[in-house]
PDB file of C-alpha atoms in Angstrom:
ATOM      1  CA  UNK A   1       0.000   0.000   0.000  1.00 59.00           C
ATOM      2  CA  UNK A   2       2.940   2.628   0.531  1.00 78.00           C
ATOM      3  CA  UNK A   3       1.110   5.865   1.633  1.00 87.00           C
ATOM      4  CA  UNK A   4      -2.785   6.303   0.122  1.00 91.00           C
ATOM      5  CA  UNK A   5      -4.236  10.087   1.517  1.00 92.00           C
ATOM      6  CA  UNK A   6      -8.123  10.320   1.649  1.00 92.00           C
ATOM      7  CA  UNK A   7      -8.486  14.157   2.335  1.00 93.00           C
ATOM      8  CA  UNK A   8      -6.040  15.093   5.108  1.00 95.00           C
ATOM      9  CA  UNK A   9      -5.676  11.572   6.301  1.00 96.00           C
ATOM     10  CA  UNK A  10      -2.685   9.579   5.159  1.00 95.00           C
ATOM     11  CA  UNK A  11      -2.113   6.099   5.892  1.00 95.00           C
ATOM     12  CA  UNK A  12       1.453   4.952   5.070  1.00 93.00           C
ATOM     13  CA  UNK A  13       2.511   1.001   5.133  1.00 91.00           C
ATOM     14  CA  UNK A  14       5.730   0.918   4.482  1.00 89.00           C
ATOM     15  CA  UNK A  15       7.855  -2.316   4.064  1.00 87.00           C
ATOM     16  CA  UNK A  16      11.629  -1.275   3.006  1.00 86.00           C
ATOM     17  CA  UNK A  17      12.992   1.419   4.942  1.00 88.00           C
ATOM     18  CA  UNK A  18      12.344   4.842   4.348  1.00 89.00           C
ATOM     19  CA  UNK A  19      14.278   7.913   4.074  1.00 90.00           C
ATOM     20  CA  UNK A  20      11.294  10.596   3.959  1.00 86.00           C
ATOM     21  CA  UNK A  21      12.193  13.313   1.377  1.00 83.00           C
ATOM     22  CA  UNK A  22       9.937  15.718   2.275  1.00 82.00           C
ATOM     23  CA  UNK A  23      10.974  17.446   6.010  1.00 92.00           C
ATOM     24  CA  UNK A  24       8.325  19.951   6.732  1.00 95.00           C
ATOM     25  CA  UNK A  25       5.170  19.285   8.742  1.00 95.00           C
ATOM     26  CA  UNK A  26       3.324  21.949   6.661  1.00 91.00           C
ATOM     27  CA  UNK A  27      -0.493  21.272   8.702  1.00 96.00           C
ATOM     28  CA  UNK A  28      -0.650  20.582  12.501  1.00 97.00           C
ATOM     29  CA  UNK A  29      -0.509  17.004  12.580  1.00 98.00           C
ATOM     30  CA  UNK A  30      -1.982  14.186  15.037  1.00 98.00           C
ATOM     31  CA  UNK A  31      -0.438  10.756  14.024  1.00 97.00           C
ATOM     32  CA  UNK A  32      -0.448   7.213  15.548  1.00 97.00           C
ATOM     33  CA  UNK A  33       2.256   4.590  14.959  1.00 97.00           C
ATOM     34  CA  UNK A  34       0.785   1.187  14.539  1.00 96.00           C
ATOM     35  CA  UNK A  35       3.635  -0.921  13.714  1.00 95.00           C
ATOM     36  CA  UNK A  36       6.988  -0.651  12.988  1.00 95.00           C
ATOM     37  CA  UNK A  37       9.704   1.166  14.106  1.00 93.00           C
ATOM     38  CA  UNK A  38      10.406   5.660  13.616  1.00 94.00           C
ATOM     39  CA  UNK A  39      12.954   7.995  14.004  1.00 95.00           C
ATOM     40  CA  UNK A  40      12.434  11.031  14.036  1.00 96.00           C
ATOM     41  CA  UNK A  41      15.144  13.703  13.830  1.00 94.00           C
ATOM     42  CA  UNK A  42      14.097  17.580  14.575  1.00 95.00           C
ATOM     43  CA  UNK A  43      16.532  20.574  15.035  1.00 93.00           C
ATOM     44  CA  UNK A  44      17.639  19.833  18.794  1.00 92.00           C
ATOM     45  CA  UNK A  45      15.996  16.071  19.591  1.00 95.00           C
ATOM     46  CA  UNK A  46      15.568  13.109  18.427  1.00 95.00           C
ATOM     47  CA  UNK A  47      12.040  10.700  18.951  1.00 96.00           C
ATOM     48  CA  UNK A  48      12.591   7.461  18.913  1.00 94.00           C
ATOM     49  CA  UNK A  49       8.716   6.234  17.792  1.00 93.00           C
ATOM     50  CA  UNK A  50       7.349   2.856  18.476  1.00 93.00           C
ATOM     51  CA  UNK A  51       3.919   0.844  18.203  1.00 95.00           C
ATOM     52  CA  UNK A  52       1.050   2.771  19.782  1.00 96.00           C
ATOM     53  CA  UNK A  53       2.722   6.295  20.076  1.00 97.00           C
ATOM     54  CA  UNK A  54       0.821   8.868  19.243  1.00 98.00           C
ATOM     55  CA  UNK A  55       2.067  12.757  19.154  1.00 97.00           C
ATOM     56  CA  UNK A  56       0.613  15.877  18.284  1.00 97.00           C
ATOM     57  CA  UNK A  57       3.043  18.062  15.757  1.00 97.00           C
ATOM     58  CA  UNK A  58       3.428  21.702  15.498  1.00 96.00           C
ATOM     59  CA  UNK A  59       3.123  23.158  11.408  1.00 95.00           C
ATOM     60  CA  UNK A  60       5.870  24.025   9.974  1.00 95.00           C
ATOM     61  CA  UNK A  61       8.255  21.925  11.688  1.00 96.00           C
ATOM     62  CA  UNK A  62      11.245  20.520  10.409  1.00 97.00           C
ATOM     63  CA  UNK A  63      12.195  16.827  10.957  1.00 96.00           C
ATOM     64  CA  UNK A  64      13.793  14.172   9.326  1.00 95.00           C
ATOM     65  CA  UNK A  65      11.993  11.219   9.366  1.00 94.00           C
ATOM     66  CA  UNK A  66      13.335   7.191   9.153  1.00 93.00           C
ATOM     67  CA  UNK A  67      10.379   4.473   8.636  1.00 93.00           C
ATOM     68  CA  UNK A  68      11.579   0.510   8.589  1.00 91.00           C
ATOM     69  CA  UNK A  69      10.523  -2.818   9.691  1.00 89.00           C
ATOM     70  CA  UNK A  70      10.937  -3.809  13.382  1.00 84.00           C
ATOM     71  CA  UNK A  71      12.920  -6.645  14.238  1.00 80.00           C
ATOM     72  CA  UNK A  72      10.289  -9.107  13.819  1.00 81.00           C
ATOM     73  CA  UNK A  73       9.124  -8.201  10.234  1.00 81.00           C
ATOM     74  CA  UNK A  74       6.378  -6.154  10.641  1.00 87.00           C
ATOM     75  CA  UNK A  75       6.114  -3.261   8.300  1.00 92.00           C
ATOM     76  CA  UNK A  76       6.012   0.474   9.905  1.00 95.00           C
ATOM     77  CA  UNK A  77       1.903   1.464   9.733  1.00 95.00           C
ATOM     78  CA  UNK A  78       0.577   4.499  10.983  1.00 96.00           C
ATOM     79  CA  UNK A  79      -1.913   6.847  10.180  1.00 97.00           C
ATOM     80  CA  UNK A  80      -1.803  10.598  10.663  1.00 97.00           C
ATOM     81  CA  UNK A  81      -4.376  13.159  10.333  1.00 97.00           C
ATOM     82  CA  UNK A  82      -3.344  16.684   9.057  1.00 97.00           C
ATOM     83  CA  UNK A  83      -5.727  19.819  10.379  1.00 97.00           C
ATOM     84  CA  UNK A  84      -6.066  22.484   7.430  1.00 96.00           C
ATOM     85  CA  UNK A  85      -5.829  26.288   8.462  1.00 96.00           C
ATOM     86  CA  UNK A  86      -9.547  26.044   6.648  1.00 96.00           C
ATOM     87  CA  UNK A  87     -10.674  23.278   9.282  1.00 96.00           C
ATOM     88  CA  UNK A  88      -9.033  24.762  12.109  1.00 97.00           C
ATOM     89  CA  UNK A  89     -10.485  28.392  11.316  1.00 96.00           C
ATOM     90  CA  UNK A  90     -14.525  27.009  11.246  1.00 96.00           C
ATOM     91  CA  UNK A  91     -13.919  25.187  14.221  1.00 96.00           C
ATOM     92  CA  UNK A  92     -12.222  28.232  16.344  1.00 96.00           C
ATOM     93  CA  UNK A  93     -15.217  30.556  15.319  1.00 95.00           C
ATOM     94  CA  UNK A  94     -17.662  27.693  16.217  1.00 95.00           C
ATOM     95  CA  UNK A  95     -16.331  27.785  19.150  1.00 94.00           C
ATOM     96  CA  UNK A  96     -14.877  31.684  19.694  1.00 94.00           C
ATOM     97  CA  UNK A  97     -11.465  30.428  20.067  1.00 94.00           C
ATOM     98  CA  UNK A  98      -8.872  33.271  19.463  1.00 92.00           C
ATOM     99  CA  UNK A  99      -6.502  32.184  16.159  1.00 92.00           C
ATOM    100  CA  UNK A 100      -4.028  34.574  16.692  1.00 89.00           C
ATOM    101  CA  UNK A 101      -1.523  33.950  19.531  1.00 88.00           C
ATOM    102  CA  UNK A 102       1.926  32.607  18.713  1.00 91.00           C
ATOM    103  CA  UNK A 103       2.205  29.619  19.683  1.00 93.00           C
ATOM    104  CA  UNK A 104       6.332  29.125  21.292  1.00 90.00           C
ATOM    105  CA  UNK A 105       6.059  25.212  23.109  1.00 93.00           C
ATOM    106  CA  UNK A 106       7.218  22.414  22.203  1.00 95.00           C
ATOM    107  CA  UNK A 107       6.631  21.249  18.386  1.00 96.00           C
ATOM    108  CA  UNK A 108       5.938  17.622  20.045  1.00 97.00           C
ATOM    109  CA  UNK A 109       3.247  16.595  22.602  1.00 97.00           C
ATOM    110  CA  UNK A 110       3.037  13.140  23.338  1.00 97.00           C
ATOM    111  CA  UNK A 111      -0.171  12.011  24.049  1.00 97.00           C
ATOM    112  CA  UNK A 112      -0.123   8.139  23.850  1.00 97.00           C
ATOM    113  CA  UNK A 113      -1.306   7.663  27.008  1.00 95.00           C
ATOM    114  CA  UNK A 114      -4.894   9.262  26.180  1.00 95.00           C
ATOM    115  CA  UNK A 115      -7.178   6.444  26.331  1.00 95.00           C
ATOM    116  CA  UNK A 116      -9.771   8.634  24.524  1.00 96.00           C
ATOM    117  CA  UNK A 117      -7.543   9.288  20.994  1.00 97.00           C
ATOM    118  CA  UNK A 118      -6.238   5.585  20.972  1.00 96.00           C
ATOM    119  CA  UNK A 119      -9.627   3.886  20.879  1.00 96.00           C
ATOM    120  CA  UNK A 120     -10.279   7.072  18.191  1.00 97.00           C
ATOM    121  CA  UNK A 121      -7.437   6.014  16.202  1.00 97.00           C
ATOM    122  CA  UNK A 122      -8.016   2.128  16.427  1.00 95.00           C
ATOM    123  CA  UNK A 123     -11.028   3.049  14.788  1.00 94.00           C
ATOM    124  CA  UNK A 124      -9.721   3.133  11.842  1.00 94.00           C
ATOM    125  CA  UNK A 125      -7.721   0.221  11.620  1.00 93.00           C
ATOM    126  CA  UNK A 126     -10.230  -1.685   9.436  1.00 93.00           C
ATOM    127  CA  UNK A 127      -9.324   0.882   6.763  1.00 91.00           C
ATOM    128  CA  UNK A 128      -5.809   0.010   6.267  1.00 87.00           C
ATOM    129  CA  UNK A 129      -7.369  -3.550   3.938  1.00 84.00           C
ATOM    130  CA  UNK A 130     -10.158  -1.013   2.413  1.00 90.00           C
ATOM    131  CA  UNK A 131      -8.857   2.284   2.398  1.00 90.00           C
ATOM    132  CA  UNK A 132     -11.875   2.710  -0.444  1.00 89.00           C
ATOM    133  CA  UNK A 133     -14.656   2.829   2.446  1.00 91.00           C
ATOM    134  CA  UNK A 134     -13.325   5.806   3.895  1.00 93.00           C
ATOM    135  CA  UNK A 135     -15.237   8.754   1.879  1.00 94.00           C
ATOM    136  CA  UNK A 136     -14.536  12.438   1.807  1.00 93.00           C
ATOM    137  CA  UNK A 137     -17.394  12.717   4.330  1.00 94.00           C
ATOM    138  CA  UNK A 138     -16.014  10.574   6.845  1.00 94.00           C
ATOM    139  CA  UNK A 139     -12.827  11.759   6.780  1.00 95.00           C
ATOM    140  CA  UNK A 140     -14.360  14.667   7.489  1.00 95.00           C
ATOM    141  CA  UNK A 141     -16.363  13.525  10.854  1.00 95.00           C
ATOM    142  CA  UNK A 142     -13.262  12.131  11.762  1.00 96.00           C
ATOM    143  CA  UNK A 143     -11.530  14.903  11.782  1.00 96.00           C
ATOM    144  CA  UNK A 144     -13.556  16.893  13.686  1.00 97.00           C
ATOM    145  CA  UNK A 145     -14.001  13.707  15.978  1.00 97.00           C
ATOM    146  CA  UNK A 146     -10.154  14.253  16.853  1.00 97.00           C
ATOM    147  CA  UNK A 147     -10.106  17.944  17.204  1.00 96.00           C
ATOM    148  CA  UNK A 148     -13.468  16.928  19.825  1.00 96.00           C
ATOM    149  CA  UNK A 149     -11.486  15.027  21.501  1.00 96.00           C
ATOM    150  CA  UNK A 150      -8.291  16.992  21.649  1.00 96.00           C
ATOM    151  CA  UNK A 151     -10.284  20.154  22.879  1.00 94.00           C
ATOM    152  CA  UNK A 152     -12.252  18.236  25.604  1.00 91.00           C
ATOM    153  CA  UNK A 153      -9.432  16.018  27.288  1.00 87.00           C
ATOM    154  CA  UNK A 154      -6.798  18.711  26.122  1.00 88.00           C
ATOM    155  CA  UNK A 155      -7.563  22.068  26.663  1.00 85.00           C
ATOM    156  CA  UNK A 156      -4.202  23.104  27.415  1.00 91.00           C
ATOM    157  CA  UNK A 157      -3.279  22.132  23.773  1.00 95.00           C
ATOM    158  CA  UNK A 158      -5.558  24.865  22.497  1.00 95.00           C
ATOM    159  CA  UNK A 159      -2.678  27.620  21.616  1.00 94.00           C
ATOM    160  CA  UNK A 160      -0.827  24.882  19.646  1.00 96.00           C
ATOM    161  CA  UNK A 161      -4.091  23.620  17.918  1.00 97.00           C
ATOM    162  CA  UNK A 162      -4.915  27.510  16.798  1.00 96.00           C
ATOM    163  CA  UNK A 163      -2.291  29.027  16.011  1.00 96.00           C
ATOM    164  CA  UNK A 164      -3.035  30.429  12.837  1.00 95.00           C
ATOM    165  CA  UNK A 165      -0.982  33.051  12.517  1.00 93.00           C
ATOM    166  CA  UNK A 166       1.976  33.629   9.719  1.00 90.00           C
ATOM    167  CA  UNK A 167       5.572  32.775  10.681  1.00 93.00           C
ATOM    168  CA  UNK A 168       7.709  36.647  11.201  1.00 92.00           C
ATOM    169  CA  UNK A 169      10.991  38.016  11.040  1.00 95.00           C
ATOM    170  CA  UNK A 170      13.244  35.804  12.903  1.00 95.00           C
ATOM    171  CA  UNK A 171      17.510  36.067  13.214  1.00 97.00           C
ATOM    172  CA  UNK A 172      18.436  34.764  10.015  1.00 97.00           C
ATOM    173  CA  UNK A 173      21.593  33.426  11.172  1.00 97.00           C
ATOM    174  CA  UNK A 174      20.417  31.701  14.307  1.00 97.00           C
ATOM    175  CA  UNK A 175      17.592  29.511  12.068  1.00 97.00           C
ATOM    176  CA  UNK A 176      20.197  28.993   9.709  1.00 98.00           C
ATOM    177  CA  UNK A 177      22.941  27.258  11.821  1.00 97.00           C
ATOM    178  CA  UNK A 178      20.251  25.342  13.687  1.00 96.00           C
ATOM    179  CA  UNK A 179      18.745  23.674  10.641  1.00 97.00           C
ATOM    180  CA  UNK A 180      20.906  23.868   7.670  1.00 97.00           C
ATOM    181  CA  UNK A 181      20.751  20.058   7.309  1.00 96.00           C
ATOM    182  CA  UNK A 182      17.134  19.891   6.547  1.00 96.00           C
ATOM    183  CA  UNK A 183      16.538  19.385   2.529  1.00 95.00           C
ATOM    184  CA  UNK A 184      13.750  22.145   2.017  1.00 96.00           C
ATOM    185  CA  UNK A 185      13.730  24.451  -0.672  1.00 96.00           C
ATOM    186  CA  UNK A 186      15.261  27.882  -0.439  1.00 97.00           C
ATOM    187  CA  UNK A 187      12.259  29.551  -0.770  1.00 97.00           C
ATOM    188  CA  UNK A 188      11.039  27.539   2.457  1.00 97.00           C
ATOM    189  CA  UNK A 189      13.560  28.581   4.282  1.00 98.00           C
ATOM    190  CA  UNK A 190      13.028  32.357   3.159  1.00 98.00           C
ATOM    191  CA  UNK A 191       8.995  31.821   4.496  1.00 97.00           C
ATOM    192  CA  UNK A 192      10.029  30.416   7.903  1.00 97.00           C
ATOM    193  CA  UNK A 193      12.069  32.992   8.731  1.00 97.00           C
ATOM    194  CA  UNK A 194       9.731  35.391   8.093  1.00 97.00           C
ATOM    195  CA  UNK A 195      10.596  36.778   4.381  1.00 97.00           C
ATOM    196  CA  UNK A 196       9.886  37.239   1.067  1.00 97.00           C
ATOM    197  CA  UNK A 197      12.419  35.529  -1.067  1.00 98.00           C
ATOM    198  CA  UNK A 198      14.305  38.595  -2.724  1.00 97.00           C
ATOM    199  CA  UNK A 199      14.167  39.625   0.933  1.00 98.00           C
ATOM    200  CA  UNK A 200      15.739  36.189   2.151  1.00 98.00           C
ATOM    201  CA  UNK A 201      18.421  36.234  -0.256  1.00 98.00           C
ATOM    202  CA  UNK A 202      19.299  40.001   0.302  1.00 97.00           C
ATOM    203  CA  UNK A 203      19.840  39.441   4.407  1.00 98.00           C
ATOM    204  CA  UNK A 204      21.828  35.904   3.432  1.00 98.00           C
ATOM    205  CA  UNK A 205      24.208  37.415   1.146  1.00 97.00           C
ATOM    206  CA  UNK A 206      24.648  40.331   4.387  1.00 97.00           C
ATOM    207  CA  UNK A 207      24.794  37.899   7.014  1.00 97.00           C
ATOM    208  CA  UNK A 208      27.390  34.992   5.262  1.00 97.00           C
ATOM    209  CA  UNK A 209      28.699  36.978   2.194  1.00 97.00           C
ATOM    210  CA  UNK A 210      27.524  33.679   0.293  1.00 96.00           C
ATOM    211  CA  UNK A 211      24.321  33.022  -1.479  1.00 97.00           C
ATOM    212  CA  UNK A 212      21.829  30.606   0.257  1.00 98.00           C
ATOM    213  CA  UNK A 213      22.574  27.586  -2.050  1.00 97.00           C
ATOM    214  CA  UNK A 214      26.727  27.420  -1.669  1.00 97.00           C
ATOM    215  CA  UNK A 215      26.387  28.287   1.643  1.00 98.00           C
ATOM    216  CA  UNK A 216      24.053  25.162   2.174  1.00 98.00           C
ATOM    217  CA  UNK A 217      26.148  23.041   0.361  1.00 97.00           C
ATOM    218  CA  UNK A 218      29.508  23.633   2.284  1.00 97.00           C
ATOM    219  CA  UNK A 219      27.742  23.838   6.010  1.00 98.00           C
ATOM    220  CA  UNK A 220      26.581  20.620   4.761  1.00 97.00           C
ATOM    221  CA  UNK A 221      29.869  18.763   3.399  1.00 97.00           C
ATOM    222  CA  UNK A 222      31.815  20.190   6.434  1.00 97.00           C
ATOM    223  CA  UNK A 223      29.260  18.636   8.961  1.00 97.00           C
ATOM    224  CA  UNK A 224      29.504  15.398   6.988  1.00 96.00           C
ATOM    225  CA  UNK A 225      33.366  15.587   7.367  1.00 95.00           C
ATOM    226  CA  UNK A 226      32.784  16.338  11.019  1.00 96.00           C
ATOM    227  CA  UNK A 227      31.030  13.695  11.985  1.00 95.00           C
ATOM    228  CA  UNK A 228      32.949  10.510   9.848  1.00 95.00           C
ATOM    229  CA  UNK A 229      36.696  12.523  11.251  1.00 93.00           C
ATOM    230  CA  UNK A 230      35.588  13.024  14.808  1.00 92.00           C
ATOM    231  CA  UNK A 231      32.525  11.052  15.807  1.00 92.00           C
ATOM    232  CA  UNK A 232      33.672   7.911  13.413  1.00 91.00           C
ATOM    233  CA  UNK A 233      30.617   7.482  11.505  1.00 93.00           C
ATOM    234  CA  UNK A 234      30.040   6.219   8.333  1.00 93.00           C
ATOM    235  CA  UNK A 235      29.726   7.878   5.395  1.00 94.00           C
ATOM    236  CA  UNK A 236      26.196   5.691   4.825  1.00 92.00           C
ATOM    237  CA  UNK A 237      24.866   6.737   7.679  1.00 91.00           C
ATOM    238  CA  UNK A 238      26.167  10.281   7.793  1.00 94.00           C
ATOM    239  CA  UNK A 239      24.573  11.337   3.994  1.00 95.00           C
ATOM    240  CA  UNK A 240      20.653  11.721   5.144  1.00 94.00           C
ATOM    241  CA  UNK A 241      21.526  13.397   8.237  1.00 94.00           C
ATOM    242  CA  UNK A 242      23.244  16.805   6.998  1.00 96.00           C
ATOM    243  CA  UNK A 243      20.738  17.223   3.912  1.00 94.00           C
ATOM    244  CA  UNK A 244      21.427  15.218   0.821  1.00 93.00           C
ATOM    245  CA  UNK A 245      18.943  12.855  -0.259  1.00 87.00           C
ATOM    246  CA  UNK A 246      20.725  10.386  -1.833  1.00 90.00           C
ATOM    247  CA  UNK A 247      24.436   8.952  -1.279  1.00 93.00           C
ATOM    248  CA  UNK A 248      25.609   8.975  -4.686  1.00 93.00           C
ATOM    249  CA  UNK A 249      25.269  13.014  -5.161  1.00 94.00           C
ATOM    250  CA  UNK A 250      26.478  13.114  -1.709  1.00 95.00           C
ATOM    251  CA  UNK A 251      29.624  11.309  -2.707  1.00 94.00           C
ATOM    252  CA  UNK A 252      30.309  13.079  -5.296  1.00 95.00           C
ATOM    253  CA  UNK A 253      30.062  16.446  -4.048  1.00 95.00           C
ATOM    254  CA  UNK A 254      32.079  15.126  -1.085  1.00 95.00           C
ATOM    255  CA  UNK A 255      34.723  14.357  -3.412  1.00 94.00           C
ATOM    256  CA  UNK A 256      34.722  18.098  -5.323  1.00 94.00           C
ATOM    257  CA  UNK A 257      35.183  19.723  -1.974  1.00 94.00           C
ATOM    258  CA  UNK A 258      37.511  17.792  -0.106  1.00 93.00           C
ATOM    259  CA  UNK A 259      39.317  15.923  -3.399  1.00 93.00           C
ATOM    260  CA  UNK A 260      39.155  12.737  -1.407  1.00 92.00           C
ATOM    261  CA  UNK A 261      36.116  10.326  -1.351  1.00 91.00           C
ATOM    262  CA  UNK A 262      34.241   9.585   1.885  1.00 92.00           C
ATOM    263  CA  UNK A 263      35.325   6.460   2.832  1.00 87.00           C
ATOM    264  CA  UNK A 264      38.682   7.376   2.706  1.00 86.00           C
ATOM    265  CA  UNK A 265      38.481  10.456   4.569  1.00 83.00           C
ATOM    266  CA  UNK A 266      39.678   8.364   7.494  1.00 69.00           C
ATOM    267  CA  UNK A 267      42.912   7.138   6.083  1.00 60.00           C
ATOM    268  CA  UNK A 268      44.747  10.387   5.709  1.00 52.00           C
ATOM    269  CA  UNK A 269      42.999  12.495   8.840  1.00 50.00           C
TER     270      UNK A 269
END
């Protein structure tokens, strides 16, 4: 099955392991791990996910994201459920819930100890054989099942949940440095930091003397370097992690800057 979406509900079933390719949670996301085995990788932790976790996401977070088998075969299942602004917006003036407070917790909230959203999400484990049955209509009285049930045995999650409001001007250099390594497009990077893209690429060029892309690029091959010279990891497991998204063009742009290949970076540190 891979990943099927009905609406703003994706089930993924995935056998091999997975390298996800795409690292921003653009919607406020509620997501339940059936099987398998996750790691997830943001800015400044690490979540290591297992069967029956279930975690509430902040938008526009960035996070790696590693899907595989666990040791006994089973594939990694789980099923996530992505709010739209749209959705979010009825239900706050439904309910006079103010959508413009910026929201500065944590971007994860584990909640897999709610009885209330796991008996919600087994719900729909009969889909995962038929994902067919489950019309636009039900996905969306599911939806607003979960944002019910969020609300009423999680008020305190109501600033996350609503927080509608457009990312601002943030220090440039700071976001930079933190997430460099996270393989989203430049012009993503100029709307998280609060910019236009002209705007973004005027403050870069003032801040590192660089443009975004070269800069990117080296932060990225000198972290790789970093971590197979001084932490003694390999260059397969090192590729992923500082923002390339596949270990050939890694390898060879390791080789242009450093005029030595990866693996045998070691041998003449």
């Amino acid at each position: 099955m891979k990943t099927q979406i009905v609406e703003n509900i994706m089930f993924s079933d995935e056998k091999a392991k997975t390298f996800d390719s795409d690292q921003i949670v653009p919607e406020l996301t509620l997501s339940f791990m059936v099987s398998g085995k996750k790691h997830l990788r943001f800015s400044d932790f690490d979540v290591v996910g297992e069967p029956g976790d279930i975690a509430l996401i902040r938008k526009n977070e960035l996070i790696k994201s590693i899907k595989m088998s666990d040791d006994e075969g089973f594939s990694y299942k789980s099923v996530s459920i992505f709010f739209t602004p749209e959705m979010l917006q009825d239900y706050a003036k439904n309910h006079n819930i103010p959508t413009t407070e910026k929201y500065k917790g944590k971007p994860y909230i584990d909640l897999t100890q709610s009885k209330f959203i796991r008996a919600y999400f087994e719900s729909f484990m009969p889909y995962f054989n038929q994902v067919s049955k489950l019309t636009g209509t039900v996905a969306s009285i599911k939806s607003l099942e979960a944002l019910e049930l969020l609300m009423n045995h999680h008020p305190n999650l109501e600033q996350m949940i609503f927080d509608l409001t457009e990312p601002y001007k943030i220090d440039l250099e700071k976001y930079m440095n933190k997430n460099f390594t996270f393989k989203i497009p430049i012009k993503e990077f100029a709307r998280l930091t609060g910019r236009s893209l002209s705007t973004f690429k005027r403050d870069f060029k003032k801040t590192y003397n660089e443009t975004p892309e070269k800069w990117l690029r080296e932060k990225r091959l000198d972290e790789a370097k970093y971590l197979i010279v001084e932490k003694k990891q390999k260059p397969s497991d090192v590729y992923y992690h500082v923002g390339f998204e596949n270990f050939s063009h890694f390898s060879t742009s390791f080789k242009e800057r450093f005029g030595v290949n990866a693996s045998d970076i070691l041998d003449i540190s």
